[in-house]
PDB file of C-alpha atoms in Angstrom:
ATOM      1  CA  UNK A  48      32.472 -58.271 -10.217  1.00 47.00           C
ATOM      2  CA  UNK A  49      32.231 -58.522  -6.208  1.00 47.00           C
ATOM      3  CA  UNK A  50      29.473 -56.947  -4.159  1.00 46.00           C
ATOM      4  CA  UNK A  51      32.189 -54.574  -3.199  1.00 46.00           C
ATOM      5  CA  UNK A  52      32.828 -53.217  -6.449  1.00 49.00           C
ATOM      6  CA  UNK A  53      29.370 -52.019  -7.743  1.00 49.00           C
ATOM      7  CA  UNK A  54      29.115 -49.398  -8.804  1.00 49.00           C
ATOM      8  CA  UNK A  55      26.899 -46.734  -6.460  1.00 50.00           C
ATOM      9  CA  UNK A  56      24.360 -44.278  -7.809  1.00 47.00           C
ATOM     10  CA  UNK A  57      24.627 -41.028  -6.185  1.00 48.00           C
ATOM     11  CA  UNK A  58      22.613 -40.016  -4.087  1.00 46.00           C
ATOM     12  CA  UNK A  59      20.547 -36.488  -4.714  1.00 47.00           C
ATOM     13  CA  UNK A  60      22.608 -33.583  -2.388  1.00 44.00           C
ATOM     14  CA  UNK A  61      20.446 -30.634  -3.991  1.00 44.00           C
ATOM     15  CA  UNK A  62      16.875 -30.151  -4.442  1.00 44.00           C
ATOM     16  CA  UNK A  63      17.947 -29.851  -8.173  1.00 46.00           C
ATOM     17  CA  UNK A  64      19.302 -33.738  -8.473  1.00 46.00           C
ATOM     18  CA  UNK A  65      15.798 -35.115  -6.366  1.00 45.00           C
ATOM     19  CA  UNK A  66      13.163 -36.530  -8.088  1.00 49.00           C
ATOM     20  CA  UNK A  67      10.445 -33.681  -9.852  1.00 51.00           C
ATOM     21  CA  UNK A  68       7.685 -35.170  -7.027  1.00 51.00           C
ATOM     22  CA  UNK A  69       9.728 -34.202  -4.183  1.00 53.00           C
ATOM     23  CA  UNK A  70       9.440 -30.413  -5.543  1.00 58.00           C
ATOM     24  CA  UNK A  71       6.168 -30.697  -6.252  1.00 59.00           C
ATOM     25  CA  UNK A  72       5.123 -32.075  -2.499  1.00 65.00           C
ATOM     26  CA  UNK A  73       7.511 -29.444  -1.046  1.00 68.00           C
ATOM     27  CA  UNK A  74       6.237 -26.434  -3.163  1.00 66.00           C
ATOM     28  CA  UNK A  75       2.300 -27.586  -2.269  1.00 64.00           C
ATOM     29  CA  UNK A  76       3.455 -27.660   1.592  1.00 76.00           C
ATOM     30  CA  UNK A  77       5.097 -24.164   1.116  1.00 83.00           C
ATOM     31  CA  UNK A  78       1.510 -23.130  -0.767  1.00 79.00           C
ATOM     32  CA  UNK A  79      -0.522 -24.340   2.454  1.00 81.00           C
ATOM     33  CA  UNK A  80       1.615 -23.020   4.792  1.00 89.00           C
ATOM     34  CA  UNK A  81       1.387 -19.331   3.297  1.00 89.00           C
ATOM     35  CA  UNK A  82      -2.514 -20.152   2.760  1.00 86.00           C
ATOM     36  CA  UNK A  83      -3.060 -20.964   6.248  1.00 89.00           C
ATOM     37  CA  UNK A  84      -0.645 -17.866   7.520  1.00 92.00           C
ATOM     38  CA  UNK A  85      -2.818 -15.454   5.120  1.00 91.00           C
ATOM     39  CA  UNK A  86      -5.704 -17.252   6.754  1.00 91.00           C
ATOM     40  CA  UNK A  87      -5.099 -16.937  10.445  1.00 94.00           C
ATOM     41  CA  UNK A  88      -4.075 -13.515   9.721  1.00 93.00           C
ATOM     42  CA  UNK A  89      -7.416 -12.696   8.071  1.00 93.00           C
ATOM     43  CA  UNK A  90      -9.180 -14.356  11.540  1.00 94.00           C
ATOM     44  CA  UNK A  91      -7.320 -11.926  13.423  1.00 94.00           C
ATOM     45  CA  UNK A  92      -8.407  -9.222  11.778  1.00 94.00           C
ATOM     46  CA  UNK A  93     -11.737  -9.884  11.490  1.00 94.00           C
ATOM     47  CA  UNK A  94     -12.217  -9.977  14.950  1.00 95.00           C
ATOM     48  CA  UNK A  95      -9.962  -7.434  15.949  1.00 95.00           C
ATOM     49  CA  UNK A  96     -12.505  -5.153  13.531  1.00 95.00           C
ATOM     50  CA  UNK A  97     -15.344  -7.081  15.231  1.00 96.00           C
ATOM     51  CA  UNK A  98     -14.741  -6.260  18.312  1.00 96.00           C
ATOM     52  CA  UNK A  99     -13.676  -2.433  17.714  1.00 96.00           C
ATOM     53  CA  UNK A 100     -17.013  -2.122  15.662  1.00 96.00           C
ATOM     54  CA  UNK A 101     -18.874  -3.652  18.441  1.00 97.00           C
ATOM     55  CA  UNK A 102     -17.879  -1.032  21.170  1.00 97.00           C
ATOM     56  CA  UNK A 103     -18.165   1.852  18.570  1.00 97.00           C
ATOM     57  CA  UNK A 104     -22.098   1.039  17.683  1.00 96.00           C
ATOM     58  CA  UNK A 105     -22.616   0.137  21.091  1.00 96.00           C
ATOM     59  CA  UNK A 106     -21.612   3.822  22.290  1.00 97.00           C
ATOM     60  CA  UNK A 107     -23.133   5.338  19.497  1.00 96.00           C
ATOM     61  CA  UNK A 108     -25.962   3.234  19.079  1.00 95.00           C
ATOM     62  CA  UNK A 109     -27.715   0.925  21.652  1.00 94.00           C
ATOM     63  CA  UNK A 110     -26.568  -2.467  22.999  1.00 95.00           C
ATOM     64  CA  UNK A 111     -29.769  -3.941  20.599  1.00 94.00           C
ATOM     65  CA  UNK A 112     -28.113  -3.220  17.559  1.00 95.00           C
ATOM     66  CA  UNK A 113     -24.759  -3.732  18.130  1.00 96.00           C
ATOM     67  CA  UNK A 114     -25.537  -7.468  19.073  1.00 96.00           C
ATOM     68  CA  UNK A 115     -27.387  -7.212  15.942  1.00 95.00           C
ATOM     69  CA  UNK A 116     -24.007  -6.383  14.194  1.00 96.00           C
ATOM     70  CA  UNK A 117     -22.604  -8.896  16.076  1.00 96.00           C
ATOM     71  CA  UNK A 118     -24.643 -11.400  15.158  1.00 95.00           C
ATOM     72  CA  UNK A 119     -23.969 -10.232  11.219  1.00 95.00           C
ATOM     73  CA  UNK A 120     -19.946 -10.269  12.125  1.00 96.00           C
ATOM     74  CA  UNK A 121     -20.161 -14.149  13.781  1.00 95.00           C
ATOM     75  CA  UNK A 122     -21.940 -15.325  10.381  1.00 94.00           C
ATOM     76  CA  UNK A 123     -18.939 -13.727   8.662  1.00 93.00           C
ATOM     77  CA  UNK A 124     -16.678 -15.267  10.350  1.00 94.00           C
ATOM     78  CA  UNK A 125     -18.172 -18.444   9.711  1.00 93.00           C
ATOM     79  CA  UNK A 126     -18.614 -17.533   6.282  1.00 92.00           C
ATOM     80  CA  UNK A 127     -14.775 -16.763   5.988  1.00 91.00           C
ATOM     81  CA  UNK A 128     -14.257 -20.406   7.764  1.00 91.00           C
ATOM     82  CA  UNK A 129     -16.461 -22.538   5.482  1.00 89.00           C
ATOM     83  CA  UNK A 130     -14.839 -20.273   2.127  1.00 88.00           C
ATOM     84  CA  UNK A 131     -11.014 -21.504   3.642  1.00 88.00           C
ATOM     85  CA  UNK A 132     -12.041 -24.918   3.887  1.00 87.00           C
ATOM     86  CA  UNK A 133     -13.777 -24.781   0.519  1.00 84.00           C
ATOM     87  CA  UNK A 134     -10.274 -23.299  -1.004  1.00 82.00           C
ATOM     88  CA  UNK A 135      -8.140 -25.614   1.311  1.00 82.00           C
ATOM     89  CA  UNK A 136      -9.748 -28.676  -0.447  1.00 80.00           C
ATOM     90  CA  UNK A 137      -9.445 -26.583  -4.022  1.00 76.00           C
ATOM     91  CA  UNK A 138      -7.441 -28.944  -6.652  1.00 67.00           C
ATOM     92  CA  UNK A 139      -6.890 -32.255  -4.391  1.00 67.00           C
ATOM     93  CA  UNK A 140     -10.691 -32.735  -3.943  1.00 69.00           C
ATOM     94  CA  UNK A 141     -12.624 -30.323  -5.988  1.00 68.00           C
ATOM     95  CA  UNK A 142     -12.557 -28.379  -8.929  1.00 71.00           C
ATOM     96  CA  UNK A 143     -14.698 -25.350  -8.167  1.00 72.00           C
ATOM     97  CA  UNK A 144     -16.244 -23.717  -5.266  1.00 70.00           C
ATOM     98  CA  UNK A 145     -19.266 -24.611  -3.539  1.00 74.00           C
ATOM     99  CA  UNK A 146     -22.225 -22.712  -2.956  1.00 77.00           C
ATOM    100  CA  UNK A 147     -23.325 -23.586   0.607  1.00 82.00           C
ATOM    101  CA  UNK A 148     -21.913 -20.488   2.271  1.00 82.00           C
ATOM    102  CA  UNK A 149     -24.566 -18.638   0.170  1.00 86.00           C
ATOM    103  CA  UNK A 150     -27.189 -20.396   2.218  1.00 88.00           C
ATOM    104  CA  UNK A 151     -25.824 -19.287   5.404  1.00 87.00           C
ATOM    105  CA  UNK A 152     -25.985 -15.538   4.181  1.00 88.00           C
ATOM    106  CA  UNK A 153     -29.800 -16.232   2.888  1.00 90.00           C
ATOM    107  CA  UNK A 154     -30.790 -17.987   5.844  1.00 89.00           C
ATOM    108  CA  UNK A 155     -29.118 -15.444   8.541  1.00 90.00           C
ATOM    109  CA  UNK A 156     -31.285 -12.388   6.304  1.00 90.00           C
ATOM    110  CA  UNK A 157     -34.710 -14.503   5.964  1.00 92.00           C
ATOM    111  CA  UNK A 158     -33.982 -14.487  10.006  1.00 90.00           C
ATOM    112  CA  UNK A 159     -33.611 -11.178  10.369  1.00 89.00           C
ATOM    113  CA  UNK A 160     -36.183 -10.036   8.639  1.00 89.00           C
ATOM    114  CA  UNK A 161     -38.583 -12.762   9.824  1.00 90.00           C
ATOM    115  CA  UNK A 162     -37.867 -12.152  13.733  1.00 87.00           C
ATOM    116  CA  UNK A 163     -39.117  -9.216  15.410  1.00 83.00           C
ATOM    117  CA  UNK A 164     -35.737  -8.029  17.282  1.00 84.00           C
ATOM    118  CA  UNK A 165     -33.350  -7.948  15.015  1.00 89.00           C
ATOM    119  CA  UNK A 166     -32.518  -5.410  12.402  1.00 92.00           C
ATOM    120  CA  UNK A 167     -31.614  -6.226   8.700  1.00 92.00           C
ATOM    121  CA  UNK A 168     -29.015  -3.249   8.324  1.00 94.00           C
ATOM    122  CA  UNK A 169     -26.739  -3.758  11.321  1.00 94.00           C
ATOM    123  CA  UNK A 170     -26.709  -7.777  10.889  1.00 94.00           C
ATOM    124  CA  UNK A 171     -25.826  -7.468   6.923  1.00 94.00           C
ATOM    125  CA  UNK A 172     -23.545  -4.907   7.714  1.00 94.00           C
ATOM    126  CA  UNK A 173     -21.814  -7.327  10.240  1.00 95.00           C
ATOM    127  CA  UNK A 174     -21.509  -9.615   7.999  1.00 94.00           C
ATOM    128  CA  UNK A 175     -19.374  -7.327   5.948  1.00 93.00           C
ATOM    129  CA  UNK A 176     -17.148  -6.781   8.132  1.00 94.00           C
ATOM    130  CA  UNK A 177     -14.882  -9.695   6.702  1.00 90.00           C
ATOM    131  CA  UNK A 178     -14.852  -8.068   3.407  1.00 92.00           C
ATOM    132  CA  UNK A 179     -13.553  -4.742   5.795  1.00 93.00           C
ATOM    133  CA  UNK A 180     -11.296  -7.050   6.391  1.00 93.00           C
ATOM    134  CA  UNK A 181      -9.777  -7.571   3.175  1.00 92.00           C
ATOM    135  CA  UNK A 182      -9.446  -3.784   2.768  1.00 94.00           C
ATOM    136  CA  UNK A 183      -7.496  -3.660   5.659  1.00 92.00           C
ATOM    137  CA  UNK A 184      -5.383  -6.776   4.684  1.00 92.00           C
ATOM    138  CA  UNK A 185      -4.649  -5.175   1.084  1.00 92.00           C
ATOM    139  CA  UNK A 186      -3.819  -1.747   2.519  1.00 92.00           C
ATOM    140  CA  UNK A 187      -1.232  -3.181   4.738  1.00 89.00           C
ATOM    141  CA  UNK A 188      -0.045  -5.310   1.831  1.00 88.00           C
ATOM    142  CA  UNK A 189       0.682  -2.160  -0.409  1.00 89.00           C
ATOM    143  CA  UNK A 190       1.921  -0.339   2.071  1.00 87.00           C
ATOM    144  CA  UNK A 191       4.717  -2.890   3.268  1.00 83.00           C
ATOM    145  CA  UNK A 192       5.542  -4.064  -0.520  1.00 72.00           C
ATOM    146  CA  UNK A 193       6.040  -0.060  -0.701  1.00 68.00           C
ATOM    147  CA  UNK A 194       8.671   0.068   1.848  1.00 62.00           C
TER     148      UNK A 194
END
């Protein structure tokens, strides 16, 4: 038998014939991808309700304790940061959750309550606001799976 007349393997044409790995890496890409999506769209929110909150307690309010809620909503956004990391590394690095966000939440109230200017209510209630957030997210989400 020449060189010439070996026979060739095929080579895959569908993503049925390629190896199971290549699914696997291309379904994991596809899984980050919608993560970070869901993720940037959750950011958006947030501070789109941020900011609207913001303007509403400072009209209603006073300017003190709506950059007391401010200061609540910036720690929630940070919050929702360090909890997308935490689930971005989910599987590949860890197996569970960690707890260090917590420590944020308890050190922004010991804050509050330990400093003479700001206001417990209006700075846990900013931090809320991402979980406001997730209302708003699944509301939209029933809504347009409705349609």
């Amino acid at each position: 038998m020449s060189l010439s007349e070996e026979p060739i393997a095929p080579t895959p044409t569908t993503q049925q014939d390629a190896p199971s790995g290549f699914e696997e890496t291309e379904s994991v890409n596809t899984s980050m991808q919608e993560f970070h999506q869901l993720y940037q769209k959750l950011l958006v929110i947030t501070l789109v309700l941020t900011g609207i909150i913001f303007i509403s307690v400072w009209i209603f309010y006073s300017l003190n304790t709506a950059l007391n809620y401010l200061i609540g909503a910036c720690t929630g956004v940070v919050y929702l940061k360090m909890l997308a990391k935490d689930v971005e590394q989910l599987g590949a690095e860890k197996n569970r959750l960690s707890k260090n966000r917590f420590a944020l939440f308890v050190g922004l109230i010991v804050l509050a309550t330990q400093w003479h200017d700001l206001h417990v209510l209006p700075i846990f209630l900013g931090f809320l606001t991402y979980k406001a957030t997730l209302l708003v997210y699944t509301v939209q989400t029933a809504f347009i799976s409705d349609s």
